[in-house]
XYZ file of C-alpha atoms in Angstrom:
674
model
C 0.041 0.333 -0.081
C 1.590 3.289 -1.778
C -1.338 5.517 -0.224
C -2.145 5.173 3.721
C -4.061 8.584 5.891
C -1.434 7.345 8.911
C 1.883 7.200 6.487
C 1.918 11.122 6.727
C 1.190 13.430 9.983
C -1.760 15.070 9.256
C -3.210 18.311 8.363
C -5.593 19.285 9.385
C -5.869 21.624 12.654
C -3.680 20.195 15.707
C -3.351 16.864 13.104
C -6.590 15.833 13.882
C -6.488 12.513 12.945
C -8.275 12.303 9.338
C -11.078 10.356 9.710
C -13.152 11.093 6.890
C -10.139 9.452 5.196
C -8.947 6.135 6.912
C -11.047 2.973 6.638
C -9.796 -0.477 7.950
C -7.925 -1.596 5.334
C -5.779 1.790 6.537
C -4.923 -0.253 10.113
C -2.832 -3.234 9.378
C -0.384 -2.150 6.308
C 0.030 1.248 9.348
C 0.969 -0.843 12.184
C 3.262 -2.847 9.939
C 5.409 0.170 8.273
C 4.941 1.475 12.362
C 6.934 -1.241 13.484
C 9.567 -1.652 11.131
C 9.963 2.257 10.698
C 10.231 2.269 14.309
C 12.514 -0.569 14.813
C 14.934 0.821 12.134
C 14.892 3.905 13.771
C 16.155 1.959 17.252
C 18.706 0.078 15.297
C 20.054 3.407 14.070
C 20.327 4.427 17.576
C 22.442 1.556 18.642
C 24.636 1.331 16.188
C 25.251 5.175 15.257
C 29.411 4.374 16.701
C 28.245 7.158 18.994
C 28.684 7.772 22.404
C 25.824 7.409 24.653
C 24.512 10.724 25.117
C 20.794 12.680 25.752
C 20.100 13.689 22.410
C 21.145 10.408 20.475
C 19.699 7.877 22.773
C 16.789 9.074 25.140
C 15.375 11.890 22.930
C 16.308 10.015 20.067
C 13.733 7.131 21.089
C 10.989 10.050 21.983
C 11.373 10.749 18.666
C 11.082 7.303 17.326
C 7.652 5.414 16.092
C 5.872 8.600 15.202
C 3.832 6.735 12.419
C 2.964 3.933 14.717
C 1.967 6.248 17.678
C -0.675 7.933 15.399
C -2.302 4.567 13.855
C -2.312 2.866 17.963
C -4.006 5.986 18.800
C -6.772 6.107 16.348
C -7.501 2.560 16.312
C -7.127 0.991 20.104
C -10.004 4.309 20.356
C -12.320 2.877 17.710
C -11.681 -0.747 18.867
C -13.680 0.487 22.328
C -15.730 3.189 20.440
C -17.682 1.687 17.347
C -15.798 -1.679 16.722
C -16.728 -3.856 14.261
C -15.743 -7.934 13.088
C -13.393 -6.220 11.606
C -11.703 -4.604 14.206
C -12.170 -7.266 16.473
C -10.264 -9.668 14.164
C -7.100 -6.750 13.572
C -6.993 -6.370 17.017
C -6.626 -10.374 17.911
C -3.426 -9.723 15.101
C -1.869 -6.642 16.147
C -2.409 -7.042 19.667
C 0.401 -9.669 20.280
C 2.631 -8.702 17.013
C 2.547 -5.541 18.753
C 3.723 -7.063 22.764
C 6.364 -8.653 20.575
C 7.313 -5.278 18.971
C 7.763 -3.734 22.619
C 10.468 -6.533 23.344
C 12.105 -6.030 20.537
C 12.962 -2.297 21.716
C 12.744 -3.073 25.836
C 14.631 -6.548 25.699
C 18.011 -5.254 22.856
C 20.756 -5.804 24.985
C 22.618 -2.862 22.781
C 20.280 -0.162 23.361
C 19.486 -1.146 27.090
C 23.475 -0.807 27.338
C 23.192 2.873 25.988
C 20.508 3.367 28.795
C 22.264 1.986 31.348
C 25.375 3.791 31.221
C 24.203 7.208 30.655
C 22.349 6.114 33.928
C 25.325 5.483 35.083
C 26.842 9.022 34.721
C 23.710 10.673 34.919
C 25.025 13.322 37.456
C 27.782 14.526 34.927
C 25.097 14.972 31.753
C 23.909 18.604 33.598
C 20.550 17.617 32.842
C 17.252 19.774 33.745
C 15.276 18.207 35.760
C 12.668 17.015 32.971
C 15.651 15.168 31.101
C 17.043 13.869 33.983
C 13.472 12.487 35.418
C 12.970 10.882 32.019
C 16.962 9.193 31.938
C 15.296 7.520 35.113
C 11.973 6.293 34.378
C 13.385 4.994 30.632
C 16.088 3.102 32.904
C 13.124 1.554 35.193
C 11.115 0.721 32.837
C 13.788 -1.067 30.790
C 14.846 -3.087 33.960
C 11.183 -3.850 34.819
C 10.431 -4.676 31.442
C 13.229 -7.970 31.902
C 16.005 -6.333 30.512
C 18.351 -7.937 32.975
C 17.670 -11.598 32.805
C 19.290 -13.844 31.465
C 18.838 -15.701 27.825
C 16.488 -17.896 28.576
C 14.811 -15.654 30.931
C 13.938 -13.353 28.054
C 12.641 -15.587 25.470
C 10.231 -17.142 28.344
C 9.115 -13.447 28.998
C 8.193 -12.629 25.291
C 6.035 -15.785 25.319
C 4.646 -14.627 28.710
C 3.882 -11.255 27.176
C 2.521 -12.260 23.336
C 0.193 -14.744 25.320
C -1.016 -12.213 28.033
C -1.681 -9.673 24.905
C -3.999 -11.895 22.844
C -5.882 -13.344 25.879
C -6.359 -9.835 27.365
C -7.999 -8.836 23.712
C -10.041 -11.941 24.028
C -11.299 -11.352 27.036
C -12.425 -7.530 26.027
C -14.345 -8.625 22.967
C -16.001 -11.244 24.719
C -17.587 -8.350 26.818
C -18.784 -6.316 24.590
C -20.258 -9.756 22.701
C -21.170 -10.979 25.998
C -23.276 -7.606 27.030
C -25.528 -7.391 24.062
C -26.154 -11.077 24.323
C -27.003 -10.494 27.921
C -29.510 -8.090 26.621
C -33.153 -8.677 28.647
C -36.219 -8.222 26.643
C -39.914 -7.768 27.622
C -43.022 -8.320 25.566
C -44.986 -6.499 28.184
C -45.077 -2.294 28.328
C -46.814 -2.906 32.167
C -43.329 -5.155 32.734
C -40.982 -1.125 32.442
C -43.241 0.538 35.323
C -41.294 2.488 36.532
C -39.477 3.310 33.477
C -39.115 7.037 32.322
C -40.447 7.916 29.184
C -37.522 8.264 27.486
C -35.920 5.332 29.027
C -39.129 2.968 27.125
C -38.682 4.939 23.883
C -35.045 3.518 23.469
C -35.731 -0.089 24.876
C -38.485 0.146 22.065
C -35.298 1.268 19.687
C -33.404 -1.227 21.124
C -35.546 -4.148 20.217
C -36.507 -3.104 16.675
C -32.581 -3.197 15.819
C -33.182 -7.027 17.168
C -35.583 -7.330 15.268
C -38.292 -7.614 17.998
C -40.962 -4.751 17.055
C -43.470 -4.464 19.404
C -41.363 -5.612 22.287
C -39.069 -3.772 24.204
C -35.330 -4.292 25.101
C -33.048 -3.234 28.285
C -29.325 -3.093 27.312
C -26.939 -3.424 29.995
C -23.815 -1.837 31.205
C -20.937 -3.183 31.740
C -21.460 -3.131 35.729
C -23.061 -5.254 38.226
C -25.933 -2.788 39.266
C -27.318 -2.038 36.313
C -28.993 1.481 36.525
C -32.470 0.441 35.864
C -32.717 -1.004 38.674
C -33.624 1.820 40.531
C -36.302 2.438 38.286
C -38.158 -1.082 37.482
C -41.568 -1.588 39.579
C -41.871 -5.298 38.847
C -39.550 -7.244 41.155
C -39.423 -10.562 38.316
C -38.024 -8.176 35.780
C -35.775 -6.904 37.989
C -34.452 -10.644 39.169
C -33.789 -11.412 35.315
C -31.487 -7.499 35.069
C -29.225 -8.577 37.868
C -28.912 -12.265 36.925
C -28.349 -11.561 33.214
C -25.886 -8.915 34.347
C -24.252 -10.858 36.823
C -23.820 -13.926 34.632
C -21.947 -12.583 31.624
C -18.930 -14.083 31.205
C -18.606 -16.387 33.595
C -18.317 -19.463 31.061
C -14.972 -18.135 28.457
C -14.068 -14.918 30.672
C -13.927 -17.318 33.561
C -11.635 -19.556 32.470
C -9.595 -16.780 30.480
C -9.548 -14.713 33.650
C -7.814 -17.909 35.479
C -5.041 -17.972 32.556
C -4.030 -14.696 32.809
C -3.823 -14.185 36.427
C -1.604 -17.281 35.920
C 0.136 -15.916 33.548
C 0.697 -12.918 35.187
C 2.169 -14.773 38.189
C 4.446 -16.338 36.405
C 5.707 -13.465 35.208
C 5.842 -11.693 38.581
C 8.105 -14.230 39.858
C 10.533 -14.057 36.540
C 11.105 -10.568 37.330
C 11.706 -10.959 41.024
C 8.668 -10.075 42.272
C 6.233 -12.064 45.107
C 3.395 -11.643 42.714
C 2.190 -9.013 40.444
C 0.601 -7.041 42.391
C 4.170 -6.425 44.609
C 5.200 -5.815 40.426
C 2.994 -4.051 39.753
C 2.546 -1.343 42.739
C 6.017 -0.759 43.068
C 5.862 1.234 40.295
C 2.934 3.421 41.624
C 2.442 5.905 43.997
C 1.483 3.402 46.805
C 4.710 1.566 46.242
C 3.919 -1.431 48.536
C 0.826 -3.606 49.009
C 1.743 -2.723 52.791
C 0.355 0.780 51.961
C -2.716 -0.524 49.749
C -3.630 -2.900 52.156
C -3.347 -0.594 55.122
C -5.684 1.955 53.070
C -8.485 -1.181 52.741
C -8.421 -2.046 55.719
C -9.145 0.823 57.171
C -12.472 1.472 54.556
C -14.024 -2.631 54.810
C -15.046 -2.759 58.518
C -16.964 1.129 58.733
C -18.233 0.538 54.983
C -19.847 -2.632 55.959
C -20.618 -1.310 59.170
C -22.798 1.781 56.967
C -24.027 -0.869 54.560
C -25.725 -3.279 57.041
C -27.512 -0.093 58.413
C -28.646 0.712 55.148
C -29.891 -2.710 54.843
C -31.756 -2.600 57.702
C -33.897 0.500 56.586
C -34.654 -0.978 52.723
C -35.579 -4.142 54.770
C -38.267 -1.999 56.524
C -39.680 -0.125 53.636
C -40.124 -3.796 52.149
C -42.470 -4.949 55.011
C -40.420 -7.473 55.931
C -39.348 -9.338 52.254
C -36.094 -10.373 52.014
C -33.637 -7.714 50.682
C -32.108 -8.894 47.315
C -29.136 -7.925 45.151
C -32.482 -6.601 42.605
C -34.173 -5.121 45.332
C -31.715 -2.402 46.692
C -30.984 0.423 44.190
C -35.451 0.417 43.348
C -35.915 0.626 47.370
C -32.972 2.871 47.856
C -34.653 5.046 45.998
C -38.148 4.799 47.125
C -36.786 5.576 51.064
C -34.502 8.437 49.526
C -37.357 9.864 48.034
C -39.393 9.894 50.780
C -37.040 10.962 53.514
C -35.666 13.771 51.566
C -38.569 14.203 49.355
C -36.009 13.912 46.239
C -37.825 11.643 43.249
C -34.681 11.083 41.017
C -36.835 11.091 37.857
C -37.566 14.518 38.632
C -34.633 15.734 38.529
C -34.169 14.660 34.900
C -35.347 16.792 32.856
C -33.258 20.035 34.482
C -29.907 17.753 33.218
C -30.263 17.975 30.042
C -27.268 16.893 28.165
C -26.599 20.211 26.184
C -27.114 22.562 28.782
C -25.218 20.195 31.424
C -21.785 20.153 28.841
C -22.140 23.712 27.644
C -23.694 25.702 30.762
C -22.258 22.785 33.206
C -18.853 21.402 32.418
C -17.510 24.474 29.817
C -18.784 27.033 32.434
C -17.259 25.210 35.429
C -13.771 25.406 33.020
C -13.942 28.565 32.358
C -14.571 30.128 35.484
C -11.797 27.877 37.349
C -9.167 27.895 34.490
C -10.593 30.407 31.911
C -10.358 28.120 29.088
C -13.609 28.518 25.910
C -14.494 26.480 23.703
C -15.943 26.675 19.809
C -17.369 23.844 18.240
C -15.781 23.015 14.865
C -18.427 21.804 12.561
C -16.029 21.377 9.805
C -13.997 18.972 11.363
C -14.864 14.962 11.222
C -14.932 12.709 14.197
C -14.817 8.493 13.575
C -18.283 8.440 14.102
C -21.383 10.660 13.362
C -21.998 11.298 16.998
C -18.821 12.836 17.358
C -19.073 16.366 18.439
C -15.572 18.312 18.082
C -14.341 21.177 20.255
C -11.171 23.769 19.965
C -10.620 25.141 23.106
C -8.730 28.438 23.868
C -6.874 29.751 26.859
C -8.049 32.256 28.704
C -5.277 34.787 26.340
C -6.617 33.404 23.321
C -4.244 31.244 22.212
C -5.505 27.424 21.361
C -5.100 25.284 23.123
C -6.063 22.347 21.768
C -9.313 20.066 19.955
C -11.958 18.357 22.737
C -13.957 15.455 20.964
C -16.868 14.195 22.909
C -18.735 11.353 22.083
C -21.604 10.630 24.767
C -24.204 8.470 23.848
C -24.512 4.335 23.849
C -24.284 2.013 20.731
C -24.011 -1.918 20.427
C -20.402 -1.246 18.658
C -19.002 0.141 21.949
C -17.619 -1.318 25.279
C -19.243 0.088 28.510
C -18.014 2.504 30.679
C -16.683 5.848 30.088
C -13.405 6.843 29.220
C -10.812 9.347 27.788
C -8.090 9.184 25.539
C -5.589 11.121 23.672
C -5.889 10.800 19.924
C -2.814 13.334 19.625
C -0.430 13.860 23.222
C 0.826 17.293 24.010
C 5.096 17.426 23.233
C 7.056 20.183 22.899
C 10.119 18.180 21.858
C 7.359 16.902 18.789
C 5.391 20.038 18.626
C 2.605 18.947 19.247
C -0.712 20.336 20.934
C -3.511 17.727 22.599
C -6.469 16.405 20.942
C -8.206 14.437 23.501
C -11.697 12.579 23.180
C -14.014 11.701 26.163
C -16.817 8.579 25.762
C -19.615 8.174 27.640
C -22.509 5.576 27.471
C -25.490 7.944 28.150
C -28.581 7.065 26.546
C -29.012 8.185 23.392
C -33.052 9.602 22.890
C -35.539 9.000 20.484
C -34.923 11.877 17.010
C -36.376 15.048 18.066
C -36.327 13.794 22.092
C -33.830 15.976 24.576
C -30.667 14.062 26.462
C -31.889 13.743 30.044
C -29.494 12.692 32.380
C -29.443 11.019 35.344
C -27.259 12.544 38.105
C -24.766 9.912 38.178
C -24.603 10.531 34.219
C -23.721 14.223 34.998
C -21.163 13.340 37.611
C -19.445 10.748 34.485
C -19.581 14.209 32.268
C -17.674 16.376 35.276
C -15.075 13.527 35.686
C -14.291 12.511 32.513
C -14.035 15.520 31.729
C -10.971 16.371 34.588
C -9.216 13.264 31.893
C -9.896 15.580 29.638
C -8.587 18.530 31.316
C -5.453 16.815 32.349
C -4.548 16.140 28.812
C -5.647 19.596 27.666
C -3.078 21.641 29.799
C -0.157 19.027 29.627
C 3.250 21.206 29.793
C 5.921 19.332 28.827
C 8.837 18.212 26.332
C 8.706 14.740 26.315
C 5.734 12.656 25.267
C 6.992 10.051 27.917
C 5.246 12.610 30.505
C 3.020 14.267 28.700
C -1.103 14.433 29.723
C -2.446 10.836 31.983
C 1.115 9.614 31.258
C 0.973 9.119 35.297
C 0.803 6.602 37.836
C -2.120 4.553 37.374
C -3.446 5.417 41.494
C -2.321 9.087 40.455
C -4.637 9.139 37.262
C -8.258 9.174 38.450
C -6.978 12.325 40.563
C -7.988 14.980 38.632
C -10.844 13.345 37.115
C -12.074 13.011 40.698
C -11.520 16.716 41.657
C -13.480 18.313 38.679
C -16.604 16.273 40.087
C -16.206 19.276 42.898
C -18.065 21.954 40.569
C -21.071 19.678 39.531
C -22.819 20.477 42.934
C -20.654 24.161 43.606
C -24.099 26.643 43.651
C -22.636 29.385 41.193
C -21.852 26.267 38.367
C -25.320 24.101 39.341
C -27.308 27.236 38.940
C -25.950 28.204 36.188
C -26.343 24.254 34.163
C -29.481 23.316 35.731
C -32.516 24.463 34.228
C -35.912 22.645 33.130
C -35.489 21.708 29.554
C -38.698 23.228 28.261
C -38.932 26.344 30.200
C -35.594 27.054 31.134
C -36.850 27.399 34.635
C -33.773 27.105 37.590
C -34.063 24.363 39.328
C -35.680 24.519 42.819
C -34.054 26.239 45.359
C -36.082 23.922 48.051
C -35.020 20.539 45.382
C -31.695 21.702 45.333
C -31.425 21.700 49.311
C -32.508 18.550 49.382
C -30.009 17.074 46.600
C -27.024 18.536 48.925
C -28.900 16.614 52.020
C -29.668 13.414 49.832
C -25.796 13.368 48.907
C -24.682 11.260 51.634
C -27.263 8.561 50.977
C -26.105 4.963 50.346
C -22.744 5.146 50.557
C -21.978 2.773 52.635
C -23.806 0.585 49.324
C -21.742 2.205 47.176
C -18.045 1.870 49.312
C -18.538 -1.610 49.586
C -19.712 -2.466 46.537
C -16.929 -0.785 45.304
C -14.673 -2.778 47.716
C -15.772 -6.175 46.439
C -14.781 -5.623 43.350
C -10.979 -3.894 44.549
C -10.445 -6.890 46.571
C -12.000 -9.066 44.028
C -8.670 -7.519 41.482
C -6.493 -7.990 44.457
C -6.555 -11.543 45.110
C -6.469 -12.611 41.347
C -2.979 -10.304 41.591
C -1.504 -11.679 44.955
C -1.426 -15.210 43.479
C 2.358 -15.948 44.250
C 2.760 -18.712 41.666
C 1.060 -19.770 38.481
C 1.060 -23.716 39.899
C -1.376 -22.072 42.529
C -3.963 -21.492 40.283
C -4.108 -24.947 38.801
C -7.577 -26.680 38.542
C -9.170 -23.208 39.572
C -12.888 -22.515 39.010
C -13.005 -18.230 38.392
C -16.796 -18.496 40.340
C -15.213 -20.107 43.264
C -12.270 -18.047 43.172
C -14.151 -14.902 43.632
C -16.552 -16.152 45.980
C -13.694 -17.549 48.404
C -11.843 -13.761 47.780
C -15.054 -11.634 49.124
C -15.720 -14.397 51.730
C -12.127 -13.364 52.770
C -12.395 -9.791 52.541
C -15.693 -9.750 54.838
C -17.479 -8.638 51.627
C -19.186 -12.033 50.947
C -22.664 -9.725 51.243
C -24.946 -11.360 48.696
C -27.648 -7.995 48.849
C -24.361 -5.960 47.322
C -22.440 -7.808 44.227
C -18.795 -6.325 43.586
C -19.290 -3.366 41.057
C -17.729 -5.709 38.715
C -17.880 -9.699 38.281
C -14.773 -11.763 37.106
C -15.825 -12.675 33.981
C -17.024 -8.717 33.139
C -13.735 -6.651 34.762
C -12.526 -5.134 31.562
C -10.370 -3.012 34.402
C -8.211 -5.158 35.129
C -8.303 -8.611 32.267
C -8.734 -6.081 29.223
C -7.310 -2.853 30.676
C -4.963 -1.202 32.810
C -5.858 -1.628 36.048
C -4.748 -5.156 37.168
C -3.139 -4.748 41.076
C -4.685 -1.149 40.446
C -8.476 -0.786 40.469
C -7.670 0.349 44.566
C -6.019 3.855 42.104
C -10.111 5.154 42.415
C -10.222 5.381 46.126
C -6.235 5.494 46.769
C -6.576 8.977 44.284
C -10.113 10.087 46.141
C -8.073 10.478 49.256
C -5.679 13.229 47.228
C -9.606 14.615 46.081
C -11.443 14.905 49.009
C -7.764 16.803 50.718
C -7.882 19.377 47.006
C -11.137 19.633 47.240
C -10.612 21.173 51.030
C -7.922 22.873 49.778
C -9.940 24.823 47.674
C -12.354 25.645 50.175
C -9.949 27.246 52.133
C -7.960 30.688 52.344
C -8.685 34.153 50.378
C -7.722 33.148 46.792
C -10.082 33.427 44.319
C -10.947 30.190 42.255
C -9.289 31.531 39.670
C -5.979 32.041 41.460
C -6.430 28.575 42.555
C -7.358 26.817 39.541
C -4.391 28.308 38.092
C -2.374 26.830 40.856
C -4.039 23.507 40.256
C -3.397 23.323 37.145
C 0.520 24.561 36.872
C 1.838 22.816 39.861
C -0.234 19.277 39.080
C -2.422 19.272 36.037
C 0.283 20.979 33.761
C 3.142 18.496 34.631
C 2.186 15.440 33.587
C 4.283 12.604 34.990
C 7.592 14.772 34.649
C 7.634 15.081 37.815
C 7.122 13.014 41.072
C 2.939 13.211 41.611
C 2.754 12.240 45.194
C 5.741 15.318 45.669
C 4.127 17.317 43.299
C 0.822 17.017 45.754
C 2.776 17.717 49.164
C 4.459 20.796 47.369
C 1.352 21.831 46.363
C -0.704 21.130 49.156
C 1.960 22.137 51.382
C 1.913 18.816 53.756
C 1.557 14.967 52.914
C -1.822 13.647 52.177
C -4.558 12.844 54.529
C -6.993 10.056 54.640
C -9.917 11.855 56.954
C -11.571 14.236 54.512
C -12.051 10.870 52.452
C -13.557 9.379 55.741
C -15.491 12.176 56.238
C -17.019 12.453 52.809
C -17.822 9.107 52.554
C -19.500 9.362 56.008
C -17.024 6.916 57.522
C -15.825 9.170 60.015
C -17.928 11.693 62.012
């Protein structure tokens, strides 16, 4: 192939990928040429004959692989956002090849010799702080990738990495198929009692797409507790939805989970670690498994006690019926409505997507950071539903592009996430292009997209990740935007959630979609009063998934998983953690736990609550002192958001906060400490 949109940098603004020109036939040739080009660039480094220097080794590595980066960023966004049988086949073929390619670089003895030589005389190089950190991080990456293993060890490591890449790809593809297959179809409108008009219309459209005209289809999201469980009045239908949700992936993905965990345990042992969790956490801000376990240990008992109090209250409201997992959300909403006179469904008209986006998310960013947004309808996204906005700094200078892909579809994986399509780097002269993906139920044609309060939270959360990418101001792409430790990456996004309920922001976007009337003051006050309601359930649900992840990755050797049944392993892990509560399944069960078996959160799902410690502490900081919000926003952006991974994150936080983080604000927020 001589003509391919990936073969040259995009000529579009900010090097936005030329999606109108990209076809599935372009991916494999671009991957193949991109890998070949990068290996040639590495060979040029190792064969130069020049004494290693920062410029001819480290900076040269940062410049390498430009084409591979272009195609990978687009392709792996597509496999999550708009997959097809063709992209699935390409992913299955290319993922092991990419693992082999990475090993070819990080297990290259000549290249490692140059990096190690530079590291050995790092004090003599006269590097600036970012260069010094980059050299250190490259040296760590090579060592952790197995550069010091003997030939036999490296050979086995290459096999493990290729097997893991293939297995993770298969796991992720199975989830999407299993989730679509688990769609719950009902034949009677009466069975949908309690659902709002928009949700019923969406279910009818889902059924039409499945060829079931006249029926209604409830598509599942990739979590255990489906949002519709809070609304469906029919207990039998709720039970069907929960059974479908919890049963996904227990077959094929259960087997794959055991295999992936065993391969990771073997790799950790090969690299000299007691288990995969120890390997992962060493390179995070937590540093040791003991630190993670100490933090989690402080949360389990009070969270369970809180959830038990909630369960007793719900059981009383049910009139003596046994509280089951499919009942919890429904009755929680009933009790919440009675106690706080707060009807969750009645809130939706005040949260119309366009207004929340422009007058909420964008407005908050303008108030805190001074940035502004202009929609670019002349630019084309990777799907017709993708919207593109140009972002301008407070001084009017162009900052980057933000893409929003908000609606659910069968070709999109569940959940919400941010990707960088172009990562900022002064070395490469690149400005950021970032995308947020959500899974909001798409309304019928001509109908407004009315959000739940959780949808609003997700919109603000993911935009926090987007800001981390947009505000990046680093020299080297290695450190760009969200390229930070996994247990730090959720921190900026969780901080950004604070603005959704700030009075001045909420008043600006919470307006009735038909009348434009602001949300009544008494309703705002009741929302604030209800904010902590149900935190026991939410914390236990989260901790269940966290400690399940931890159990899979604390396995000391692959032999320990011989003949393991994934469901039995899960049950025992939750029992040992003190979280085997039938009425509160973990947020993700093993069969559809994409974060840890097909994503980057293996032994790292704890990072959400680890980051929330920093988040809660930072929210307190925003409320302290006399500085204006804009002054505080500028400091937060300068000291943390713009730095990416170019500084040690915890050191940056401690410098910014003036002390080490404290857990007490988090415990108070979650109602676990009075």
